[in-house]
CSV table of C-alpha atoms and ligand atoms in Angstrom, one decimal:
chain,number,residue,atom,x,y,z
A,17,HIS,CA,-16.9,-106.3,50.3
A,18,HIS,CA,-15.0,-104.3,47.7
A,19,ILE,CA,-14.4,-100.6,47.9
A,20,VAL,CA,-13.6,-100.2,44.2
A,21,GLU,CA,-15.2,-102.2,41.4
A,22,VAL,CA,-14.3,-101.6,37.8
A,23,LYS,CA,-16.2,-103.7,35.3
A,24,ASN,CA,-15.5,-104.0,31.6
A,25,LEU,CA,-14.4,-100.4,31.4
A,26,ARG,CA,-13.7,-99.0,28.0
A,27,HIS,CA,-12.6,-95.5,27.1
A,28,VAL,CA,-12.4,-94.1,23.7
A,29,TYR,CA,-11.2,-90.5,23.4
A,30,PRO,CA,-13.1,-88.2,20.9
A,31,ASP,CA,-10.2,-88.6,18.4
A,32,GLY,CA,-10.8,-92.4,18.3
A,33,THR,CA,-8.0,-93.5,20.6
A,34,ALA,CA,-9.0,-96.5,22.6
A,35,ALA,CA,-7.2,-95.8,25.8
A,36,LEU,CA,-8.9,-98.5,27.9
A,37,ASP,CA,-10.4,-101.7,26.6
A,38,ASP,CA,-12.4,-104.1,28.8
A,39,VAL,CA,-10.6,-103.3,32.0
A,40,SER,CA,-12.0,-105.1,35.1
A,41,PHE,CA,-10.7,-105.4,38.7
A,42,ARG,CA,-11.9,-105.1,42.3
A,43,ILE,CA,-10.1,-103.6,45.2
A,44,THR,CA,-10.7,-104.5,48.9
A,45,HIS,CA,-10.8,-101.9,51.7
A,46,GLY,CA,-7.3,-101.2,52.9
A,47,GLU,CA,-5.5,-102.7,49.9
A,48,SER,CA,-2.5,-100.8,48.4
A,49,VAL,CA,-2.4,-101.2,44.6
A,50,ALA,CA,0.2,-100.1,42.0
A,51,ILE,CA,-0.9,-99.6,38.4
A,52,ILE,CA,2.1,-99.8,36.2
A,53,GLY,CA,2.8,-100.0,32.4
A,54,ALA,CA,4.5,-98.2,29.6
A,55,ASN,CA,3.8,-94.6,28.6
A,56,GLY,CA,0.4,-94.6,26.8
A,57,ALA,CA,-0.8,-97.8,28.5
A,58,GLY,CA,-3.9,-96.1,29.9
A,59,LYS,CA,-2.8,-95.5,33.5
A,60,SER,CA,-3.8,-91.8,33.8
A,61,THR,CA,-7.1,-92.4,31.9
A,62,LEU,CA,-7.9,-95.2,34.4
A,63,LEU,CA,-7.2,-92.9,37.4
A,64,LEU,CA,-9.4,-90.1,36.0
A,65,HIS,CA,-12.3,-92.6,35.8
A,66,LEU,CA,-11.9,-93.5,39.5
A,67,ASN,CA,-12.9,-89.9,40.4
A,68,GLY,CA,-15.5,-89.4,37.7
A,69,TYR,CA,-13.4,-86.9,35.7
A,70,LEU,CA,-14.1,-89.0,32.6
A,71,THR,CA,-17.3,-90.8,31.5
A,72,PRO,CA,-16.9,-94.4,30.4
A,73,THR,CA,-17.5,-95.3,26.7
A,74,ALA,CA,-18.7,-98.6,28.1
A,75,GLY,CA,-18.6,-100.4,31.5
A,76,GLU,CA,-19.3,-99.6,35.0
A,77,ILE,CA,-17.5,-98.2,38.1
A,78,ARG,CA,-18.6,-98.5,41.7
A,79,ILE,CA,-16.9,-96.8,44.6
A,80,GLY,CA,-18.1,-98.2,48.0
A,81,ASP,CA,-21.9,-98.2,47.8
A,82,PHE,CA,-22.0,-95.7,45.0
A,83,PRO,CA,-22.4,-96.7,41.4
A,84,MET,CA,-20.7,-93.9,39.4
A,85,SER,CA,-23.2,-91.5,37.9
A,86,LYS,CA,-23.8,-87.8,37.8
A,87,ALA,CA,-26.0,-88.1,40.9
A,88,THR,CA,-23.4,-89.9,43.0
A,89,LEU,CA,-20.4,-87.8,41.9
A,90,PRO,CA,-20.3,-85.6,45.0
A,91,ASN,CA,-20.2,-88.7,47.2
A,92,ILE,CA,-17.6,-90.3,45.1
A,93,ARG,CA,-15.4,-87.2,45.1
A,94,ARG,CA,-15.5,-87.2,48.9
A,95,THR,CA,-14.6,-90.9,49.1
A,96,VAL,CA,-11.8,-90.8,46.5
A,97,GLY,CA,-8.9,-88.3,47.2
A,98,MET,CA,-7.1,-87.7,43.9
A,99,ILE,CA,-3.5,-86.3,43.9
A,100,PHE,CA,-2.3,-85.2,40.5
A,101,GLN,CA,1.3,-85.7,39.2
A,102,ASP,CA,1.9,-81.9,39.2
A,103,PRO,CA,1.0,-80.3,42.5
A,104,ASP,CA,0.6,-77.0,40.7
A,105,ASP,CA,-2.6,-78.3,39.2
A,106,GLN,CA,-4.0,-78.6,42.8
A,107,LEU,CA,-2.6,-75.6,44.6
A,108,PHE,CA,-4.2,-72.3,43.6
A,109,MET,CA,-5.0,-70.3,46.8
A,110,PRO,CA,-2.8,-67.5,48.2
A,111,THR,CA,-1.6,-69.5,51.2
A,112,VAL,CA,-1.1,-73.2,52.1
A,113,TYR,CA,-3.7,-72.8,54.8
A,114,ASP,CA,-6.4,-71.6,52.4
A,115,ASP,CA,-5.6,-74.5,50.0
A,116,VAL,CA,-6.0,-77.1,52.6
A,117,ALA,CA,-9.2,-75.4,54.0
A,118,PHE,CA,-10.8,-75.1,50.5
A,119,GLY,CA,-12.3,-78.6,50.4
A,120,PRO,CA,-13.8,-78.7,53.9
A,121,MET,CA,-15.1,-75.1,53.5
A,122,ASN,CA,-16.6,-76.0,50.2
A,123,ILE,CA,-18.7,-78.8,51.7
A,124,GLY,CA,-20.0,-76.3,54.3
A,125,LEU,CA,-18.3,-77.5,57.5
A,126,PRO,CA,-18.3,-75.1,60.4
A,127,ALA,CA,-15.2,-72.9,60.8
A,128,ALA,CA,-13.9,-74.6,63.9
A,129,GLU,CA,-14.1,-78.0,62.2
A,130,VAL,CA,-12.4,-76.6,59.0
A,131,ASP,CA,-9.6,-75.2,61.2
A,132,ALA,CA,-9.1,-78.5,63.1
A,133,ARG,CA,-9.0,-80.5,59.8
A,134,VAL,CA,-6.5,-78.2,58.2
A,135,LYS,CA,-4.2,-78.4,61.3
A,136,CYS,CA,-4.5,-82.1,61.5
A,137,ALA,CA,-3.8,-82.6,57.7
A,138,LEU,CA,-0.8,-80.3,57.7
A,139,GLU,CA,0.6,-81.9,60.8
A,140,HIS,CA,0.2,-85.3,59.2
A,141,VAL,CA,2.3,-84.4,56.2
A,142,GLY,CA,4.8,-82.4,58.3
A,143,ALA,CA,3.9,-79.1,56.9
A,144,LEU,CA,2.2,-77.2,59.7
A,145,HIS,CA,5.1,-74.7,59.7
A,146,LEU,CA,4.3,-73.8,56.0
A,147,GLN,CA,0.7,-72.8,56.6
A,148,GLU,CA,1.1,-69.1,56.0
A,149,LYS,CA,3.4,-69.6,52.9
A,150,ALA,CA,2.4,-69.1,49.3
A,151,PRO,CA,2.2,-72.5,47.7
A,152,HIS,CA,4.2,-71.3,44.6
A,153,HIS,CA,7.2,-70.5,46.9
A,154,LEU,CA,7.5,-74.1,48.2
A,155,SER,CA,10.0,-76.7,47.1
A,156,GLY,CA,8.8,-79.7,45.0
A,157,GLY,CA,8.6,-82.0,47.9
A,158,GLU,CA,6.8,-79.5,50.1
A,159,LYS,CA,4.3,-78.8,47.3
A,160,LYS,CA,3.6,-82.6,47.0
A,161,ARG,CA,3.0,-82.9,50.8
A,162,VAL,CA,0.7,-79.9,50.8
A,163,ALA,CA,-1.2,-81.3,47.8
A,164,ILE,CA,-1.7,-84.5,49.9
A,165,ALA,CA,-2.9,-82.4,52.8
A,166,THR,CA,-5.5,-80.8,50.6
A,167,VAL,CA,-6.9,-84.2,50.0
A,168,LEU,CA,-6.4,-85.6,53.6
A,169,SER,CA,-8.5,-82.7,55.0
A,170,MET,CA,-11.5,-84.3,53.2
A,171,SER,CA,-10.9,-87.6,55.1
A,172,PRO,CA,-11.0,-89.8,51.9
A,173,ASP,CA,-11.4,-93.5,52.2
A,174,ILE,CA,-9.3,-94.0,49.1
A,175,LEU,CA,-6.1,-92.2,48.1
A,176,VAL,CA,-5.4,-92.1,44.3
A,177,MET,CA,-2.0,-90.8,43.2
A,178,ASP,CA,-0.5,-90.3,39.7
A,179,GLU,CA,3.3,-90.9,39.9
A,180,PRO,CA,3.7,-89.8,43.6
A,181,THR,CA,7.5,-89.8,43.7
A,182,SER,CA,8.2,-88.3,40.2
A,183,GLY,CA,10.4,-85.2,40.3
A,184,LEU,CA,11.3,-85.6,44.0
A,185,ASP,CA,14.9,-85.5,45.4
A,186,PRO,CA,15.9,-88.7,47.3
A,187,PHE,CA,15.2,-87.1,50.7
A,188,SER,CA,11.7,-85.9,49.8
A,189,ARG,CA,11.0,-89.2,48.1
A,190,ARG,CA,11.8,-91.1,51.3
A,191,GLN,CA,9.7,-88.7,53.4
A,192,LEU,CA,6.8,-89.1,51.0
A,193,MET,CA,7.0,-92.9,51.1
A,194,GLU,CA,7.0,-92.9,54.9
A,195,LEU,CA,3.9,-90.6,54.9
A,196,LEU,CA,2.1,-92.9,52.4
A,197,ARG,CA,3.0,-96.0,54.4
A,198,ASP,CA,1.3,-94.4,57.4
A,199,PHE,CA,-1.9,-93.9,55.5
A,200,HIS,CA,-3.8,-97.1,56.3
A,201,HIS,CA,-6.8,-96.6,54.0
A,202,THR,CA,-7.0,-97.9,50.4
A,203,LYS,CA,-4.2,-96.6,48.2
A,204,ILE,CA,-4.0,-96.7,44.4
A,205,PHE,CA,-0.9,-95.4,42.7
A,206,THR,CA,0.5,-95.3,39.2
A,207,SER,CA,4.3,-95.4,39.2
A,208,HIS,CA,7.5,-95.9,37.3
A,209,ASP,CA,9.3,-96.1,40.6
A,210,LEU,CA,9.5,-99.9,41.1
A,211,ASP,CA,11.3,-99.6,44.4
A,212,MET,CA,8.4,-97.6,45.7
A,213,VAL,CA,5.9,-100.1,44.3
A,214,ILE,CA,7.7,-103.0,46.0
A,215,CYS,CA,8.0,-101.1,49.3
A,216,LEU,CA,4.4,-99.8,49.4
A,217,CYS,CA,2.1,-101.9,47.3
A,218,GLU,CA,1.2,-105.4,48.0
A,219,ARG,CA,-0.6,-105.8,44.7
A,220,THR,CA,0.3,-104.7,41.2
A,221,ILE,CA,-1.8,-104.3,38.1
A,222,ILE,CA,0.1,-104.1,34.8
A,223,LEU,CA,-1.7,-102.3,32.0
A,224,ASN,CA,-0.6,-102.8,28.4
A,225,GLU,CA,-2.2,-101.0,25.5
A,226,GLY,CA,-5.4,-100.3,27.5
A,227,LYS,CA,-5.8,-103.9,28.8
A,228,VAL,CA,-5.0,-105.6,32.1
A,229,GLN,CA,-1.9,-107.7,31.3
A,230,ALA,CA,-1.3,-109.0,34.8
A,231,ASP,CA,-2.9,-108.5,38.3
A,232,GLY,CA,-1.6,-110.1,41.4
A,233,PRO,CA,0.8,-109.9,44.4
A,234,THR,CA,3.6,-107.4,43.6
A,235,LEU,CA,6.4,-109.8,44.3
A,236,GLU,CA,4.9,-112.5,42.1
A,237,ILE,CA,4.3,-110.0,39.3
A,238,PHE,CA,7.9,-108.9,39.3
A,239,GLN,CA,9.2,-112.5,39.5
A,240,ASN,CA,7.2,-113.4,36.4
A,241,ASP,CA,8.1,-110.2,34.5
B,11,ADP,P1,-0.4,-93.5,30.6
B,11,ADP,O1,-0.9,-92.7,31.7
B,11,ADP,O2,-0.3,-94.9,30.8
B,11,ADP,O3,0.8,-92.9,29.9
B,11,ADP,P2,-2.7,-92.4,29.2
B,11,ADP,O4,-3.9,-92.8,29.9
B,11,ADP,O5,-2.2,-91.0,29.4
B,11,ADP,O6,-1.6,-93.4,29.4
B,11,ADP,O7,-3.0,-92.5,27.6
B,11,ADP,C1,-3.6,-93.7,27.1
B,11,ADP,C2,-3.7,-93.5,25.5
B,11,ADP,O8,-4.7,-92.5,25.3
B,11,ADP,C3,-2.5,-93.0,24.8
B,11,ADP,O9,-2.5,-93.5,23.5
B,11,ADP,C4,-2.7,-91.5,24.8
B,11,ADP,O10,-2.0,-90.9,23.7
B,11,ADP,C5,-4.2,-91.4,24.6
B,11,ADP,N1,-4.8,-90.1,25.2
B,11,ADP,C6,-4.6,-89.7,26.5
B,11,ADP,N2,-5.3,-88.5,26.6
B,11,ADP,C7,-5.9,-88.3,25.4
B,11,ADP,C8,-6.8,-87.3,25.0
B,11,ADP,N3,-7.2,-86.3,25.8
B,11,ADP,N4,-7.3,-87.4,23.7
B,11,ADP,C9,-6.9,-88.4,22.9
B,11,ADP,N5,-6.1,-89.4,23.3
B,11,ADP,C10,-5.6,-89.3,24.5
B,12,ADP,P1,-21.0,-83.7,30.9
B,12,ADP,O1,-22.2,-83.0,31.4
B,12,ADP,O2,-19.7,-83.1,31.4
B,12,ADP,O3,-20.9,-83.9,29.4
B,12,ADP,P2,-22.1,-86.1,32.0
B,12,ADP,O4,-23.3,-85.4,32.2
B,12,ADP,O5,-22.2,-87.3,31.0
B,12,ADP,O6,-20.9,-85.2,31.5
B,12,ADP,O7,-21.5,-86.7,33.3
B,12,ADP,C1,-21.0,-85.8,34.3
B,12,ADP,C2,-20.0,-86.6,35.1
B,12,ADP,O8,-20.6,-87.8,35.7
B,12,ADP,C3,-18.8,-87.1,34.2
B,12,ADP,O9,-17.7,-86.4,34.4
B,12,ADP,C4,-18.7,-88.5,34.5
B,12,ADP,O10,-17.5,-88.8,35.1
B,12,ADP,C5,-19.8,-88.9,35.4
B,12,ADP,N1,-20.6,-89.9,34.8
B,12,ADP,C6,-21.8,-89.8,34.2
B,12,ADP,N2,-22.3,-90.9,33.7
B,12,ADP,C7,-21.5,-91.9,34.1
B,12,ADP,C8,-21.5,-93.3,34.0
B,12,ADP,N3,-22.4,-94.0,33.4
B,12,ADP,N4,-20.4,-94.0,34.5
B,12,ADP,C9,-19.4,-93.3,35.1
B,12,ADP,N5,-19.4,-92.0,35.2
B,12,ADP,C10,-20.4,-91.2,34.8
């Protein structure tokens, strides 16, 4: 049974740019998948579709048991945790604690459960000691880990990340890779960091000008490239 199904997805932006053209793939529960390709290949557009931020021009998307639609969007947003390239797009509360608590509070969980989830998520990313800090005072690597905690506190089945290691120093990058390796649910990343892709993703999909150019085991994909 597939946790993600993308079928004949096409996306044309209002200015006429065809960013995705007949993209199809399926992802099994627990798979770790890299989406790579040149700038402008359609990677970010594809990620935005996985969380319902864009509406397909044509084609269908299913996440778990939910076909994507306006009605299923709340379920889909709880299943798919999206981490943007720039953590500043995701951190907007006065403290780290508030940011990580925002999602669980928003879905109406009781205060004790919210608190437990915040502590657990921050602990998981090694950022419990930062909980009283203002997000904008954190380093790049810290911000990235806190952004991940804001998503983990919602217990997503799927983690979707745009360029997770971009802009990180080598130490923070390594820390992040270890953290992601320990997340055993489904992972979908875009990345230009091929070492990370080889290390973390068993499968790679290459996008080229909005189309799937290759899709298979990462090591085979890189051997044929
Ligand atoms: P990637 O993430 O692989 O760099 P994108 O998904 O950002 O690719 O972009 C795919 C194509 O769609 C590019 O040609 C890009 O210029 C175009 N594009 C992206 N966003 C928009 C937008 N909001 N309006 C019009 N064209 C866009
Ligand atoms: P808006 O009201 O913003 O113009 P819609 O009412 O078309 O947009 O859809 C709201 C959200 O639901 C969109 O952001 C889109 O991601 C999602 N959505 C709606 N219809 C579909 C569909 N057929 N396939 C995928 N996603 C959809």
